[in-house]
Coordinates of N, CA and C in Angstrom, one line a residue:
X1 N -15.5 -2.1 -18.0 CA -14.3 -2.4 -17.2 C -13.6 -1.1 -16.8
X2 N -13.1 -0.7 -15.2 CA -13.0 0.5 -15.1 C -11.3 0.4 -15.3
X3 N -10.7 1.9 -15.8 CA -9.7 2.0 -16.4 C -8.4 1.6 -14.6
X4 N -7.7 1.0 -15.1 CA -6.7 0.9 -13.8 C -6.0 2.3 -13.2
X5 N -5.9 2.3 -12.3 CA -5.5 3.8 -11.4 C -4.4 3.6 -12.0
X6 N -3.4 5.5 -12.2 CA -2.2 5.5 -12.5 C -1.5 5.1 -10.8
X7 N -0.1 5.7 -10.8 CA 0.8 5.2 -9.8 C 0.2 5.9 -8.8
X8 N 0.2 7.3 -9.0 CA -0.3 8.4 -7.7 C -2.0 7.9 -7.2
X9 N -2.4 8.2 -8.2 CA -4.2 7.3 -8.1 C -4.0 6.0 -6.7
X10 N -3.2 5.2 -7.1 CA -2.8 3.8 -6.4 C -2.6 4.2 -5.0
X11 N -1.6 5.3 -5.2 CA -0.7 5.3 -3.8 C -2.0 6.4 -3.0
X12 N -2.1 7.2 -3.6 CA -3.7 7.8 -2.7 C -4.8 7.4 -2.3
X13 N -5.0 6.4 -3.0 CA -6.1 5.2 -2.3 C -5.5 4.6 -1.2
X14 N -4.4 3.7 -1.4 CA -3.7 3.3 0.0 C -3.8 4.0 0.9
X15 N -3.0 5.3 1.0 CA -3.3 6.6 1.7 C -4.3 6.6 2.7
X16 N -5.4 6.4 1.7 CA -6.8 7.2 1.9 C -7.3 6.2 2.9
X17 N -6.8 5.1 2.5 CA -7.5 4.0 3.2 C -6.9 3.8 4.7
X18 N -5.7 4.0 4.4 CA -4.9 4.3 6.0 C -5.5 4.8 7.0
X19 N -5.8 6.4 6.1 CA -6.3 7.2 7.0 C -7.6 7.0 7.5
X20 N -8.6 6.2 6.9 CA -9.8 6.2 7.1 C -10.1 4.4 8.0
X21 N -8.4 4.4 9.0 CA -8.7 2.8 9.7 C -8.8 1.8 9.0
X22 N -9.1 1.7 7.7 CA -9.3 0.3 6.7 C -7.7 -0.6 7.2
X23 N -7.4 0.0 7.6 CA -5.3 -0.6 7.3 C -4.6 0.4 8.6
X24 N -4.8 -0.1 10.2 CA -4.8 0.3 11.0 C -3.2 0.3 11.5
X25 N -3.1 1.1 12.3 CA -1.2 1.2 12.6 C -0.4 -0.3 13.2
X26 N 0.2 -1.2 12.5 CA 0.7 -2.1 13.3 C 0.1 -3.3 12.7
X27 N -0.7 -2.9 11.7 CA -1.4 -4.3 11.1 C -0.6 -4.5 9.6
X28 N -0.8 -5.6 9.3 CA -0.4 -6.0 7.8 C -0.9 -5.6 6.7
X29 N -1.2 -5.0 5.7 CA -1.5 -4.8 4.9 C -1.7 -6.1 3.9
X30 N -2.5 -6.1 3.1 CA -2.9 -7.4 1.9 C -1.9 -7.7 1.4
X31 N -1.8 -8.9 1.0 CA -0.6 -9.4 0.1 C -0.7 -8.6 -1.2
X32 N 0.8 -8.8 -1.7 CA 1.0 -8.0 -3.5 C -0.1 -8.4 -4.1
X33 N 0.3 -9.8 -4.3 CA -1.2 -10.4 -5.4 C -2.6 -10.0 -5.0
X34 N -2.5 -9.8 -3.7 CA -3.9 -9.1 -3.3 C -4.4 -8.1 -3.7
X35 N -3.6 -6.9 -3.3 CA -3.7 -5.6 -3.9 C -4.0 -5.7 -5.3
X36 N -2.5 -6.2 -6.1 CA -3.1 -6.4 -7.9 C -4.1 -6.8 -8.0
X37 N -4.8 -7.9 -7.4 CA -5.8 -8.5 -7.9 C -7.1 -6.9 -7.8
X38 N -7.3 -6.6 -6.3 CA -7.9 -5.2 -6.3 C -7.6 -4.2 -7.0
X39 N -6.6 -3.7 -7.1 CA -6.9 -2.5 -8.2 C -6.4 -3.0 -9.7
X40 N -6.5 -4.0 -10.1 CA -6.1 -4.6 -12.0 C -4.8 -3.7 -11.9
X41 N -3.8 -4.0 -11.6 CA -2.6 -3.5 -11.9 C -1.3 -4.7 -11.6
X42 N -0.7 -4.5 -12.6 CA 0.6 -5.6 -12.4 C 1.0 -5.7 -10.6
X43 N 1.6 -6.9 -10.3 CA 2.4 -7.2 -9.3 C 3.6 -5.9 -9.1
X44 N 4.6 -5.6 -10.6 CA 5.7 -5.1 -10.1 C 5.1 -3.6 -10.1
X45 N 4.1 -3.1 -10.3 CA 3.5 -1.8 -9.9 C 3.0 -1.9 -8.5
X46 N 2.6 -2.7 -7.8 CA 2.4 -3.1 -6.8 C 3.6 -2.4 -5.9
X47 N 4.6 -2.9 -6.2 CA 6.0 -3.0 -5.5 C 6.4 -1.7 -5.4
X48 N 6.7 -0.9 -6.8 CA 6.9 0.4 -6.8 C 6.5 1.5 -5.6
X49 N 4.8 1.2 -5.5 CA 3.9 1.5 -4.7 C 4.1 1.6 -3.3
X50 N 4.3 0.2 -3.0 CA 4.6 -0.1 -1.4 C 6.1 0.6 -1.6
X51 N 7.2 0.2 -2.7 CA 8.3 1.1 -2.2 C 8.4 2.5 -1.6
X52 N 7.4 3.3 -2.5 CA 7.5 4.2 -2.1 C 6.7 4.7 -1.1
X53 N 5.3 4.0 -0.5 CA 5.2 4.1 1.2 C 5.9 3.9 2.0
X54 N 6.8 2.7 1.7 CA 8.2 2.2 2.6 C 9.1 3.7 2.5
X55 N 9.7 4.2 1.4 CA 10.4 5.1 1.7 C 9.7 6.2 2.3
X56 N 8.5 7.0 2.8 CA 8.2 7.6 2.9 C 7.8 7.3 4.3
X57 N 8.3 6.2 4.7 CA 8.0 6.2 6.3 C 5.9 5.4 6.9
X58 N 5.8 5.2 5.9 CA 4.3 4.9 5.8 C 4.0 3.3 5.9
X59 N 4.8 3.0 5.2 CA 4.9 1.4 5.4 C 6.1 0.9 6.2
X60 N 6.3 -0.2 6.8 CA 7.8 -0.9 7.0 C 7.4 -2.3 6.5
X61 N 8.8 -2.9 5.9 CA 8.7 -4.3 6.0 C 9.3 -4.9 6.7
X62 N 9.2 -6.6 7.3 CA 9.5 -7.7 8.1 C 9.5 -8.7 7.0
X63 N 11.1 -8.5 7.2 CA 11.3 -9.8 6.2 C 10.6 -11.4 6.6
X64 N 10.3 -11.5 5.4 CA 9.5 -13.3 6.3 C 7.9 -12.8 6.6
X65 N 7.7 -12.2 7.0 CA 6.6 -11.6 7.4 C 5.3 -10.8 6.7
X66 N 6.4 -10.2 6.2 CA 5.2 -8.7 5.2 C 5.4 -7.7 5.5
X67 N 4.2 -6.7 5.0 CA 4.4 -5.1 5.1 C 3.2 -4.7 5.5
X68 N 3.8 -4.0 6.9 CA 2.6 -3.4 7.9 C 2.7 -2.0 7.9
X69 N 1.7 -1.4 8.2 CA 1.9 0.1 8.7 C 2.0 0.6 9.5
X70 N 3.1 1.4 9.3 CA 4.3 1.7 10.4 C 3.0 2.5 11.5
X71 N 3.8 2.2 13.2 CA 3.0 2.8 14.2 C 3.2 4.0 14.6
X72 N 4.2 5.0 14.0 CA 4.2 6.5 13.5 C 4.8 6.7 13.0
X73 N 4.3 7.7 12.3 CA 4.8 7.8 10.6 C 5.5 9.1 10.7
X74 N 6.8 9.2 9.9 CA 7.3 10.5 10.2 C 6.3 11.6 9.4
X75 N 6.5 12.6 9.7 CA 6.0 13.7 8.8 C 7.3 14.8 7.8

């Protein structure tokens, strides 16, 4: 069983995934439980995660809705 990614590990995969189209600008990203379920990591590490793509301009959320990626991202 492979060891669960730390927080940076987590947030670089997202990242990576962004950037490589998997999670295109303006689309939703997976639900929390979804993500946890993919990388074996708690729900509230989940959150941390997306927080800090949300703060970093990379994600936005819609309340009711979810969390999509933002259609330009600051630098």
């Amino acid at each position: 069983m492979p060891i669960p990614p730390t927080m940076d590990e987590l947030i670089n995969d997202l990242l990576s995934r962004i950037k490589a189209g998997e999670f295109q600008p303006g689309s939703q990203i997976p639900s929390t439980q979804e993500l946890s379920d993919h990388y074996d990591v708690s729900v509230s590490t989940i959150h941390r995660a997306v927080a800090r793509l949300r703060g970093d301009g990379v994600l936005v959320g819609r309340p009711g809705r979810g969390v999509f990626v933002a259609e330009s991202r600051r630098r």
